[in-house]
Coordinates of C-alpha atoms in Angstrom, one line a residue:
M1 CA -18.8 18.6 22.6
T2 CA -19.5 20.9 19.6
S3 CA -17.8 21.1 16.2
I4 CA -16.6 23.8 16.8
H5 CA -14.9 22.9 19.5
L6 CA -13.6 19.9 17.6
I7 CA -12.4 21.8 15.2
L8 CA -10.4 23.9 17.3
R9 CA -8.9 20.9 18.4
Y10 CA -8.4 18.9 15.9
I11 CA -6.7 21.7 13.8
T12 CA -4.2 22.9 16.6
S13 CA -3.4 19.2 17.5
A14 CA 0.0 17.1 15.6
N15 CA -2.4 16.5 12.3
F16 CA -1.6 20.3 10.6
P17 CA 1.5 20.8 12.5
V18 CA 1.8 24.3 11.0
F19 CA -0.2 25.4 13.6
N20 CA 2.1 24.4 16.3
H21 CA 2.9 27.7 17.3
I22 CA -1.0 28.3 18.3
R23 CA -2.0 25.2 20.8
P24 CA 1.1 23.6 20.6
R25 CA 0.1 19.8 22.6
F26 CA -3.5 19.3 22.4
N27 CA -3.8 15.2 22.1
L28 CA -6.8 15.6 20.0
I29 CA -7.9 11.5 20.3
R30 CA -7.3 11.5 24.6
L31 CA -9.1 14.5 24.6
C32 CA -11.9 13.7 22.6
R33 CA -12.4 10.0 23.9
S34 CA -13.7 11.4 27.1
Y35 CA -16.2 12.3 25.5
S36 CA -19.0 9.5 24.9
N37 CA -20.6 11.1 22.3
E38 CA -17.8 11.4 19.7
A39 CA -16.7 7.6 19.9
R40 CA -18.0 7.5 16.7
L41 CA -15.2 9.4 14.9
F42 CA -12.5 6.6 16.1
D43 CA -11.6 3.8 14.0
V44 CA -9.9 0.2 16.6
N45 CA -6.8 2.5 16.0
N46 CA -8.1 5.4 17.6
R47 CA -8.1 7.1 14.2
I48 CA -10.1 9.5 13.6
N49 CA -12.2 8.5 10.5
K50 CA -11.9 9.5 6.7
R51 CA -15.3 11.2 6.5
T52 CA -14.3 13.1 9.5
R53 CA -11.2 14.3 8.9
Q54 CA -11.9 16.1 5.3
K55 CA -14.6 17.7 6.4
L56 CA -12.4 18.3 9.7
W57 CA -9.4 19.9 6.6
N58 CA -12.5 21.8 4.3
A59 CA -13.0 23.4 7.7
V60 CA -9.4 24.2 7.9
L61 CA -9.1 25.6 4.9
C62 CA -12.0 27.8 4.5
G63 CA -10.2 28.6 7.8
V64 CA -6.9 30.2 6.4
L65 CA -8.9 31.6 3.0
A66 CA -10.8 33.8 5.8
I67 CA -8.7 34.1 8.2
G68 CA -6.0 35.5 5.3
S69 CA -3.0 35.1 7.8
I70 CA -1.4 32.2 7.6
S71 CA 1.0 31.1 5.3
I72 CA 1.7 27.5 4.3
G73 CA 4.1 26.1 2.3
N74 CA 7.5 26.3 2.0
P75 CA 9.6 29.4 0.1
A76 CA 10.9 27.5 -2.7
A77 CA 6.8 26.7 -3.0
Q78 CA 5.6 30.2 -3.2
A79 CA 8.3 31.2 -5.0
A80 CA 8.1 28.8 -8.2
A81 CA 3.8 29.8 -7.5
Q82 CA 4.9 33.3 -8.4
Q83 CA 6.7 32.3 -11.4
V84 CA 6.2 34.4 -13.9
F85 CA 7.4 32.2 -17.6
Q86 CA 8.6 34.8 -20.7
D87 CA 8.3 33.0 -23.4
T88 CA 3.8 31.8 -21.9
T89 CA 2.4 35.1 -22.3
S90 CA 1.1 34.3 -25.9
S91 CA 0.4 30.4 -25.8
Y92 CA -3.5 29.3 -25.4
A93 CA -2.7 27.4 -22.4
K94 CA -0.7 30.0 -20.5
D95 CA -3.2 29.6 -17.4
A96 CA -3.5 25.8 -17.3
I97 CA 0.5 26.1 -17.7
A98 CA 0.1 28.6 -14.2
H99 CA -2.7 26.2 -12.1
L100 CA 0.7 23.2 -12.5
V101 CA 3.1 25.5 -11.9
K102 CA 1.1 27.2 -8.8
A103 CA 0.6 23.2 -7.5
G104 CA 3.5 21.7 -7.5
I105 CA 2.7 19.6 -10.8
A106 CA 5.5 21.4 -13.5
A107 CA 8.4 23.8 -13.5
G108 CA 10.2 25.6 -16.0
T109 CA 12.5 24.4 -17.6
S110 CA 14.9 27.6 -16.5
E111 CA 13.9 30.2 -14.0
N112 CA 12.0 32.1 -16.1
T113 CA 11.1 30.0 -19.7
F114 CA 8.5 27.1 -19.9
E115 CA 9.2 26.0 -23.5
P116 CA 5.7 25.7 -24.2
K117 CA 6.2 24.4 -28.1
K118 CA 9.1 21.0 -26.3
A119 CA 8.4 17.6 -27.0
V120 CA 7.4 16.1 -23.4
T121 CA 9.4 13.4 -22.7
R122 CA 7.9 9.6 -21.5
A123 CA 10.0 10.3 -18.2
E124 CA 9.1 14.0 -18.2
F125 CA 5.0 12.6 -17.9
A126 CA 5.5 10.6 -16.0
T127 CA 6.5 12.5 -13.2
F128 CA 3.7 15.5 -14.3
A129 CA 1.3 12.7 -13.6
V130 CA 2.9 11.6 -10.1
R131 CA 2.9 14.9 -8.9
L132 CA -1.0 15.5 -9.3
L133 CA -2.1 12.5 -8.4
G134 CA -0.7 12.7 -5.1
L135 CA 1.6 9.6 -5.4
K136 CA 5.9 9.4 -4.0
P137 CA 8.6 8.6 -6.5
V138 CA 9.2 4.8 -5.6
K139 CA 13.5 3.9 -6.2
N140 CA 12.0 0.4 -7.3
N141 CA 15.0 -2.0 -5.8
I142 CA 14.5 -4.5 -9.2
N143 CA 14.1 -2.0 -11.8
P144 CA 12.2 -2.3 -13.5
Y145 CA 13.3 -1.6 -17.1
N146 CA 17.7 -2.1 -19.4
D147 CA 17.6 1.6 -20.0
V148 CA 16.6 3.3 -17.5
S149 CA 19.5 4.4 -15.1
I150 CA 18.2 4.2 -11.1
N151 CA 20.0 7.7 -10.7
A152 CA 18.1 9.2 -13.1
W153 CA 16.5 11.8 -11.9
Y154 CA 13.1 10.5 -13.0
Y155 CA 13.6 6.8 -12.0
G156 CA 11.5 7.3 -9.1
N157 CA 8.9 8.5 -10.2
V158 CA 8.4 6.1 -13.5
A159 CA 8.7 3.2 -11.2
A160 CA 5.7 4.3 -9.3
M161 CA 4.0 4.5 -12.8
T162 CA 5.1 1.1 -13.5
N163 CA 4.0 -0.4 -10.5
L164 CA 0.5 1.2 -10.8
S165 CA 0.5 -0.5 -14.5
I166 CA 0.1 3.3 -16.0
L167 CA 2.9 3.0 -17.3
E168 CA 3.8 0.4 -19.7
G169 CA 7.8 -0.6 -21.5
K170 CA 8.0 -0.5 -24.9
S171 CA 8.8 -3.9 -24.5
Q172 CA 9.4 -6.2 -21.9
G173 CA 12.3 -3.9 -19.8
V174 CA 12.5 -1.5 -22.6
F175 CA 11.9 1.9 -21.7
Q176 CA 12.9 4.3 -23.9
P177 CA 12.4 7.4 -20.6
N178 CA 13.8 9.9 -23.2
A179 CA 12.0 9.3 -25.8
S180 CA 8.8 12.1 -26.8
I181 CA 4.9 11.0 -25.5
T182 CA 2.7 10.2 -29.2
R183 CA -0.2 11.7 -28.5
E184 CA -2.3 8.5 -29.0
E185 CA 0.1 7.3 -26.0
A186 CA -1.1 10.5 -23.7
A187 CA -4.5 9.0 -24.9
A188 CA -3.9 6.4 -22.2
L189 CA -2.5 7.1 -19.8
L190 CA -5.0 9.4 -18.9
V191 CA -7.6 7.1 -19.2
R192 CA -5.7 4.5 -17.3
M193 CA -4.4 7.3 -14.3
L194 CA -8.4 8.1 -14.2
K195 CA -9.4 5.1 -14.0
Q196 CA -11.7 4.9 -17.0
S197 CA -13.1 1.9 -19.2
S198 CA -12.5 1.9 -22.0
K199 CA -15.0 3.3 -24.0
S200 CA -16.0 1.3 -28.2
T201 CA -14.7 2.7 -30.8
N202 CA -17.4 3.2 -33.1
L203 CA -17.4 7.0 -33.0
L204 CA -13.5 7.5 -34.3
S205 CA -14.0 7.3 -37.9
S206 CA -16.9 10.3 -37.8
T207 CA -15.1 12.8 -34.9
Y208 CA -10.9 12.1 -36.6
N209 CA -10.3 12.6 -40.1
D210 CA -7.8 11.0 -39.7
A211 CA -9.0 7.7 -37.7
G212 CA -7.6 5.5 -39.7
G213 CA -4.2 5.8 -37.9
I214 CA -4.8 5.4 -35.1
S215 CA -2.7 2.5 -33.6
D216 CA -5.5 -0.4 -32.7
W217 CA -5.1 -0.7 -29.6
A218 CA -5.2 3.4 -28.7
R219 CA -8.5 3.6 -30.6
P220 CA -9.9 3.1 -27.4
Y221 CA -8.3 5.3 -24.8
V222 CA -8.5 8.0 -27.5
Q223 CA -12.5 7.6 -27.4
T224 CA -11.9 8.3 -24.1
V225 CA -10.8 10.8 -23.6
Y226 CA -12.9 12.8 -26.6
Q227 CA -15.6 11.6 -24.8
L228 CA -14.0 12.8 -21.0
G229 CA -13.1 16.5 -22.1
L230 CA -9.2 16.1 -22.0
M231 CA -8.1 15.3 -25.6
R232 CA -9.6 16.6 -28.8
G233 CA -7.0 17.2 -32.0
S234 CA -7.8 20.3 -34.7
D235 CA -9.3 21.0 -37.7
G236 CA -10.9 17.5 -38.0
K237 CA -8.0 15.7 -36.9
F238 CA -6.2 13.9 -33.5
R239 CA -2.9 13.6 -35.1
P240 CA -2.0 10.2 -32.7
H241 CA 1.3 9.8 -34.0
D242 CA 2.9 13.1 -33.2
Q243 CA 4.9 14.4 -30.1
V244 CA 2.6 16.0 -27.3
T245 CA 4.4 18.9 -26.4
R246 CA 4.5 20.6 -22.8
E247 CA 1.8 23.0 -23.6
E248 CA -0.5 20.4 -24.9
A249 CA -0.1 18.3 -21.7
A250 CA -0.2 21.7 -19.2
V251 CA -3.9 22.0 -20.8
M252 CA -5.0 18.3 -20.4
L253 CA -3.5 17.5 -16.5
D254 CA -5.2 20.8 -15.7
A255 CA -8.7 20.0 -16.8
I256 CA -8.2 17.1 -14.3
L257 CA -7.2 19.4 -11.9
Q258 CA -10.5 21.6 -12.8
K259 CA -12.8 18.9 -12.8
K260 CA -13.9 19.5 -9.1
T261 CA -15.1 15.9 -7.8
W262 CA -11.9 14.5 -9.6
S263 CA -10.2 17.3 -8.1
D264 CA -11.3 16.6 -4.3
Q265 CA -10.2 12.3 -4.5
L266 CA -6.9 14.2 -5.5
K267 CA -7.5 16.0 -1.7
S268 CA -7.9 13.1 -0.4
E269 CA -6.2 12.0 2.8
D270 CA -4.2 8.3 3.3
Q271 CA -6.2 5.8 4.9
L272 CA -4.0 2.6 5.0
G273 CA -5.8 1.1 7.1
I274 CA -4.4 -1.2 10.3
Q275 CA -1.1 -2.6 8.8
L276 CA 0.2 -5.3 10.8
G277 CA 4.1 -5.7 11.9
W278 CA 5.3 -8.6 12.5
Q279 CA 9.6 -9.0 14.2
Y280 CA 11.0 -11.6 13.8
N281 CA 15.0 -12.1 14.2
S282 CA 15.4 -8.1 15.5
S283 CA 16.0 -7.1 18.5
T284 CA 13.8 -3.8 19.8
A285 CA 16.0 -1.2 18.4
E286 CA 15.6 -2.4 15.1
F287 CA 11.9 -3.8 16.0
K288 CA 11.9 0.7 16.2
K289 CA 13.8 1.8 13.0
Q290 CA 12.6 -0.6 11.2
I291 CA 8.8 0.7 11.9
E292 CA 9.7 4.4 11.9
Q293 CA 10.9 3.2 7.7
S294 CA 7.3 1.8 7.3
E295 CA 3.8 2.2 7.0
A296 CA 3.3 0.1 10.2
N297 CA 0.9 1.1 12.8
T298 CA 0.2 -1.3 14.8
L299 CA 3.0 -3.6 16.8
V300 CA 3.0 -7.8 16.8
P301 CA 6.6 -8.6 18.7
R302 CA 7.7 -11.6 19.6
W303 CA 6.6 -12.1 23.7
F304 CA 3.9 -14.4 24.9
F305 CA 4.6 -18.4 24.4
L306 CA 2.8 -22.0 25.3
N307 CA 5.1 -23.7 27.4
S308 CA 5.1 -27.2 29.0
S309 CA 3.7 -26.4 32.3
M310 CA 1.3 -24.2 30.6
K311 CA 3.0 -21.5 31.1
I312 CA 3.3 -18.4 28.9
T313 CA 6.5 -17.3 29.0
D314 CA 6.4 -13.1 29.7
L315 CA 9.3 -11.6 27.5
T316 CA 7.3 -8.0 27.2
D317 CA 9.5 -5.1 27.0
T318 CA 8.1 -2.2 28.5
S319 CA 10.6 0.5 26.3
L320 CA 7.8 -1.1 22.9
L321 CA 5.2 -0.7 24.8
S322 CA 6.4 3.2 25.8
W323 CA 7.5 4.6 23.1
A324 CA 4.2 2.9 20.8
S325 CA 1.9 5.0 23.2
A326 CA 4.0 7.8 22.0
T327 CA 4.1 7.5 18.6
D328 CA 0.0 6.5 18.1
R329 CA 1.1 3.0 17.1
Q330 CA -0.7 -0.4 18.8
V331 CA 0.6 -2.8 20.6
W332 CA -1.1 -6.4 19.5
P333 CA 1.6 -8.3 21.3
L334 CA 1.9 -12.2 19.8
L335 CA 0.5 -15.6 21.2
G336 CA 2.5 -18.7 19.4
N337 CA 2.9 -22.3 20.2
R338 CA 6.3 -22.8 18.6
S339 CA 3.8 -25.6 15.8
N340 CA 3.7 -27.4 18.8
P341 CA 0.3 -29.7 18.0
D342 CA 1.2 -31.9 21.2
L343 CA 1.7 -29.7 23.3
T344 CA -1.1 -27.1 21.7
H345 CA -3.5 -30.3 21.8
Q346 CA -2.3 -30.5 25.0
M347 CA -3.8 -27.2 25.9
L348 CA -7.0 -27.3 23.8
S349 CA -8.1 -30.4 24.3
S350 CA -9.2 -29.2 27.9
S351 CA -10.9 -26.4 28.7
A352 CA -9.0 -26.1 32.6
N353 CA -6.3 -25.7 30.8
R354 CA -7.5 -23.2 28.4
A355 CA -8.6 -21.0 31.1
A356 CA -5.5 -21.5 32.8
V357 CA -3.8 -20.1 29.7
I358 CA -6.5 -17.3 29.1
S359 CA -6.2 -16.2 32.8
Q360 CA -2.4 -15.8 31.9
V361 CA -2.5 -13.8 28.9
T362 CA -5.3 -12.2 30.5
S363 CA -3.8 -10.3 33.0
Y364 CA -0.8 -9.7 30.9
V365 CA -2.6 -7.8 28.5
K366 CA -4.4 -5.5 32.1
T367 CA -0.6 -5.5 33.7
Y368 CA 0.8 -4.1 31.1
K369 CA -2.1 -2.1 28.8
L370 CA -2.0 -3.9 25.9
D371 CA -3.9 -3.5 22.5
G372 CA -5.3 -6.3 21.5
I373 CA -3.6 -9.9 20.8
N374 CA -2.2 -12.2 18.2
V375 CA -3.0 -15.1 18.6
D376 CA -0.3 -16.9 16.4
F377 CA -0.9 -21.4 16.8
E378 CA 0.3 -23.2 13.8
N379 CA 1.1 -27.0 12.6
V380 CA -3.0 -27.4 15.5
L381 CA -4.5 -30.5 14.8
P382 CA -7.3 -31.2 12.9
A383 CA -8.5 -32.7 16.1
D384 CA -8.1 -29.7 17.8
R385 CA -10.7 -28.1 16.1
A386 CA -14.0 -27.0 18.9
G387 CA -11.3 -26.7 21.2
M388 CA -9.6 -23.8 19.2
T389 CA -13.0 -22.1 18.8
A390 CA -13.8 -22.1 22.2
F391 CA -10.2 -21.1 23.5
I392 CA -10.3 -17.6 21.1
T393 CA -14.5 -17.4 21.9
S394 CA -13.7 -17.6 25.6
L395 CA -9.9 -15.3 25.3
T396 CA -12.0 -12.4 23.1
T397 CA -14.4 -12.1 25.3
S398 CA -12.5 -11.8 29.1
L399 CA -9.8 -9.6 26.3
H400 CA -13.1 -7.2 25.4
A401 CA -13.4 -6.6 29.3
L402 CA -10.4 -4.8 28.8
G403 CA -10.7 -3.2 25.7
A404 CA -8.2 -5.0 23.9
V405 CA -9.3 -7.3 20.7
V406 CA -8.0 -10.5 19.4
S407 CA -6.3 -11.1 16.0
V408 CA -6.4 -14.8 14.8
D409 CA -3.6 -16.3 12.1
V410 CA -4.7 -18.5 10.0
S411 CA -3.7 -19.5 6.5
P412 CA -5.7 -20.2 3.4
D413 CA -8.1 -22.9 3.3
L414 CA -6.5 -25.2 0.6
G415 CA -9.1 -28.1 1.6
T416 CA -5.9 -29.8 3.2
D417 CA -5.7 -31.4 6.9
W418 CA -3.6 -28.4 7.9
T419 CA -6.2 -25.9 7.9
D420 CA -8.0 -28.8 9.3
A421 CA -8.9 -26.9 13.4
F422 CA -9.7 -24.1 11.6
D423 CA -14.1 -22.9 11.9
Y424 CA -12.9 -20.0 9.6
A425 CA -17.0 -18.9 9.8
Q426 CA -17.0 -20.2 13.4
L427 CA -13.9 -18.4 13.9
G428 CA -14.0 -14.8 12.7
A429 CA -18.1 -14.2 14.5
V430 CA -16.0 -14.4 17.7
S431 CA -12.4 -12.8 16.8
D432 CA -12.1 -8.8 16.1
Y433 CA -9.6 -10.2 13.0
M434 CA -8.7 -12.9 10.7
V435 CA -5.3 -12.9 9.5
L436 CA -5.1 -14.6 6.5
M437 CA -1.0 -15.0 6.3
G438 CA -0.9 -14.7 2.4
Y439 CA 1.7 -16.6 2.0
E440 CA 3.4 -20.8 1.8
E441 CA 2.2 -21.1 -2.6
H442 CA 4.6 -23.1 -2.7
W443 CA 6.8 -23.9 0.7
N444 CA 10.2 -24.0 2.2
G445 CA 10.7 -28.2 0.6
D446 CA 8.5 -28.8 -1.5
P447 CA 9.1 -30.5 -4.5
Q448 CA 8.0 -27.7 -7.0
A449 CA 9.6 -24.7 -6.9
G450 CA 7.9 -21.8 -7.3
S451 CA 6.4 -18.3 -6.0
V452 CA 5.3 -18.3 -2.4
A453 CA 2.8 -15.8 -3.3
S454 CA 1.4 -15.1 -6.8
L455 CA -1.3 -13.2 -7.5
P456 CA -4.1 -15.3 -8.6
W457 CA -3.3 -17.8 -6.3
L458 CA -2.9 -15.0 -3.7
E459 CA -6.5 -13.2 -4.9
K460 CA -8.4 -17.5 -4.4
S461 CA -7.5 -17.4 -1.0
L462 CA -8.5 -13.8 0.3
D463 CA -11.6 -14.3 -1.7
T464 CA -11.9 -17.9 0.0
M465 CA -12.2 -16.8 2.9
L466 CA -13.9 -13.5 2.4
A467 CA -16.8 -16.3 1.9
E468 CA -16.7 -16.9 5.5
V469 CA -15.2 -13.8 6.9
V470 CA -16.6 -10.5 6.8
R471 CA -14.1 -8.6 5.1
A472 CA -14.0 -5.7 8.1
K473 CA -12.9 -8.4 10.2
T474 CA -9.8 -9.5 7.5
I475 CA -6.4 -8.5 6.9
L476 CA -4.3 -9.8 5.0
A477 CA -0.5 -10.6 5.2
L478 CA 1.9 -10.2 2.4
P479 CA 5.2 -11.8 2.5
L480 CA 8.1 -9.8 3.3
Y481 CA 10.2 -12.5 1.6
T482 CA 11.0 -15.0 -1.1
R483 CA 12.6 -17.9 -2.0
D484 CA 15.8 -18.9 -3.7
W485 CA 15.4 -22.9 -5.2
S486 CA 17.9 -25.3 -6.9
S487 CA 16.4 -26.7 -10.6
V488 CA 17.6 -29.5 -9.2
N489 CA 17.3 -30.9 -6.5
P490 CA 14.0 -27.9 -4.8
A491 CA 13.3 -29.9 -2.5
A492 CA 16.5 -30.1 -1.0
S493 CA 18.0 -27.1 -1.7
S494 CA 15.6 -24.2 -1.8
W495 CA 16.1 -21.7 1.0
D496 CA 14.4 -18.4 2.0
I497 CA 16.1 -15.1 1.2
T498 CA 15.3 -11.3 2.2
L499 CA 14.0 -8.7 -1.0
A500 CA 17.1 -7.4 0.1
E501 CA 19.5 -10.1 -1.2
Q502 CA 17.1 -11.2 -3.8
G503 CA 18.4 -7.4 -5.2
T504 CA 21.8 -8.6 -4.9
R505 CA 21.3 -11.7 -6.6
A506 CA 19.0 -9.8 -9.5
R507 CA 21.6 -7.0 -10.1
A508 CA 24.6 -9.9 -10.2
S509 CA 26.5 -10.7 -13.5
G510 CA 25.2 -13.7 -15.7
S511 CA 21.2 -13.0 -13.7
V512 CA 18.6 -12.8 -15.4
R513 CA 15.0 -11.6 -14.9
R514 CA 12.0 -11.6 -16.7
W515 CA 8.2 -9.9 -16.0
D516 CA 5.9 -13.3 -15.6
A517 CA 2.4 -10.7 -16.4
S518 CA 0.1 -14.4 -15.1
L519 CA 1.9 -14.6 -12.4
V520 CA 2.0 -10.7 -12.0
Q521 CA 5.8 -11.0 -10.9
Y522 CA 9.8 -10.6 -11.9
V523 CA 11.3 -13.8 -12.0
I524 CA 15.0 -14.3 -11.7
G525 CA 17.2 -17.0 -12.9
Y526 CA 20.9 -17.1 -12.3
N527 CA 23.6 -19.6 -12.1
S528 CA 25.7 -20.3 -8.7
N529 CA 28.7 -23.8 -8.9
G530 CA 27.1 -24.6 -11.8
T531 CA 23.7 -25.0 -11.0
P532 CA 20.4 -22.8 -12.6
R533 CA 18.9 -21.4 -9.6
Y534 CA 15.6 -19.4 -10.0
I535 CA 14.1 -16.2 -7.3
W536 CA 9.6 -16.0 -8.0
A537 CA 10.6 -12.6 -6.6
E538 CA 9.0 -9.9 -4.0
D539 CA 9.3 -6.6 -5.0
S540 CA 7.4 -2.8 -5.1
R541 CA 5.8 -4.2 -8.5
S542 CA 4.3 -7.5 -7.6
L543 CA 3.6 -6.0 -4.0
S544 CA 1.9 -3.2 -5.0
A545 CA -0.4 -5.2 -8.0
K546 CA -1.4 -6.9 -3.8
V547 CA -2.1 -4.1 -2.6
I548 CA -3.8 -3.0 -4.7
M549 CA -5.8 -5.8 -5.2
S550 CA -6.8 -6.5 -1.1
E551 CA -8.3 -2.7 -1.7
E552 CA -10.7 -3.1 -4.2
R553 CA -11.6 -5.9 -1.7
N554 CA -11.9 -2.9 0.6
I555 CA -10.6 -4.9 3.9
A556 CA -9.2 -4.3 7.2
G557 CA -5.6 -3.5 6.1
L558 CA -2.4 -5.5 5.6
A559 CA 0.3 -7.6 8.3
Y560 CA 3.8 -7.6 6.7
W561 CA 5.9 -10.8 7.9
Y562 CA 8.3 -9.9 8.6
M563 CA 9.8 -6.6 9.4
G564 CA 12.6 -5.9 8.0
G565 CA 13.2 -8.5 5.4
E566 CA 11.6 -5.5 2.9
T567 CA 14.1 -3.1 0.3
A568 CA 12.9 -0.1 2.4
D569 CA 11.1 1.1 -1.5
V570 CA 9.0 -0.7 -0.3
W571 CA 6.6 0.7 1.7
N572 CA 6.8 4.2 -0.8
A573 CA 5.2 1.4 -3.0
I574 CA 2.3 0.2 -1.1
S575 CA 1.2 4.0 -0.2
N576 CA 0.7 4.3 -3.5
A577 CA -0.8 1.2 -4.6
S578 CA -3.9 2.8 -1.4
R579 CA -4.1 6.2 -2.7
F580 CA -4.6 5.3 -5.9
E581 CA -6.7 2.9 -5.1
S582 CA -9.2 4.4 -3.0
Y583 CA -10.1 7.2 -5.8
I584 CA -13.0 6.9 -7.6
F585 CA -13.0 9.1 -10.7

């Protein structure tokens, strides 16, 4: 299959809807799968790999430019690109302004005016930053700031930047959205946007006459933007506390676009890897809707369970399989033991029973043409360690013959007998994926109230597993739930709640919240019938930090327990965190 044929088929597929009128029914995945020499272009989820996609996209752009006859974009965007402002003709920033407006990053203050000398507010700069970085507004269910209305036009942009720690408040819960941004504040934002390390400050005094007026916290940032060529100052002065004007902001941001190595990063495609979503307490129709509203590309319905006669219950819903296939999603049904240690021991300790179960599972995979199986055996006895490894080894061999994969759910290895049955190194070697269930730091019934998954605990848990399991086989599961704790008797009166229920409590009259920087999550306090209760919150902000941490380790993907427990804003936050972390400036 020649490269040009591949390009033509790719650009006329659903990957580029603008070309659908040319060849609307190409299915590139199935077409290229018939060519064995092209198999290397695809990952385990049948998606064309990142490098190839980027090359094809570049080819598409070149082709469009050469042909000159295909118009991409909506009429409003085209009109904005051609907009001429009456008040920018004499501005030193007129070209930069035109570039940003054409790119959809900035807009005029009216149809014919840009007001280049007008000061930029903190909210406006946040909006520019979101657009330049190719991110999505995130309307956090828990508002980070007391002085930012969730109905404000800029709320989603301010929250998006806060989730990524690019923007910070003036103090705990205070953002001052309408305050003008100062030059030293802008320097800090630019450095964080570009993920640059702060430089030493030993050159500031020789560079600027007013270096002594630069705030101590801002000095490394000012030094860095100077060396990057993003901000200079004038007449030997940096003017750290002066307001940034709209034309100044345009020049700063356009400088980023004009540096090819940076702008190429901003044009790259999102690559989330495996995004596994577990079904729980939902019908098939509800599960479909939850998946549609999420980033999940791999479904785990609760279909197969071990029973006392060594038979596997079959709860398969073929309508979900048809829907998943039509929407290019994989299905790895759950094979569970319902946390029954005795029944699990009966199966794992007998080679005949293991073989019988594997035969049934293999038959189901073949009959339903499943993409894989997600093994979720919990509360397994330490004595079954060898049996567990033998079971996964044989199951993987059997399913590989059908082209299906095996993933194994495991708890963090904390050195207790809860995980003694799991030989992480051996299971990681023989299976396709190990799914680390990154929650239950403080479990339901724990005598000590606390977080379900604080970032330090999660980071340590993941690193412990990565010492034994390769990154390419590791999936980190994040909690889309949290726990409501009593301060009087945590063990007896704590219960799981969804993120929506958490938000309702956070907004209730009399509730208080604070951001715990050490745990990287909010702690919410409220009273119920005179008893203080506490929630260590999981929300878009805390989950963003967890996603970034996982992306830094270049693992295979993420999983979510459970679909439907989240609030809608979480998915844009996860997408942003993954995209931002992928940038290498």
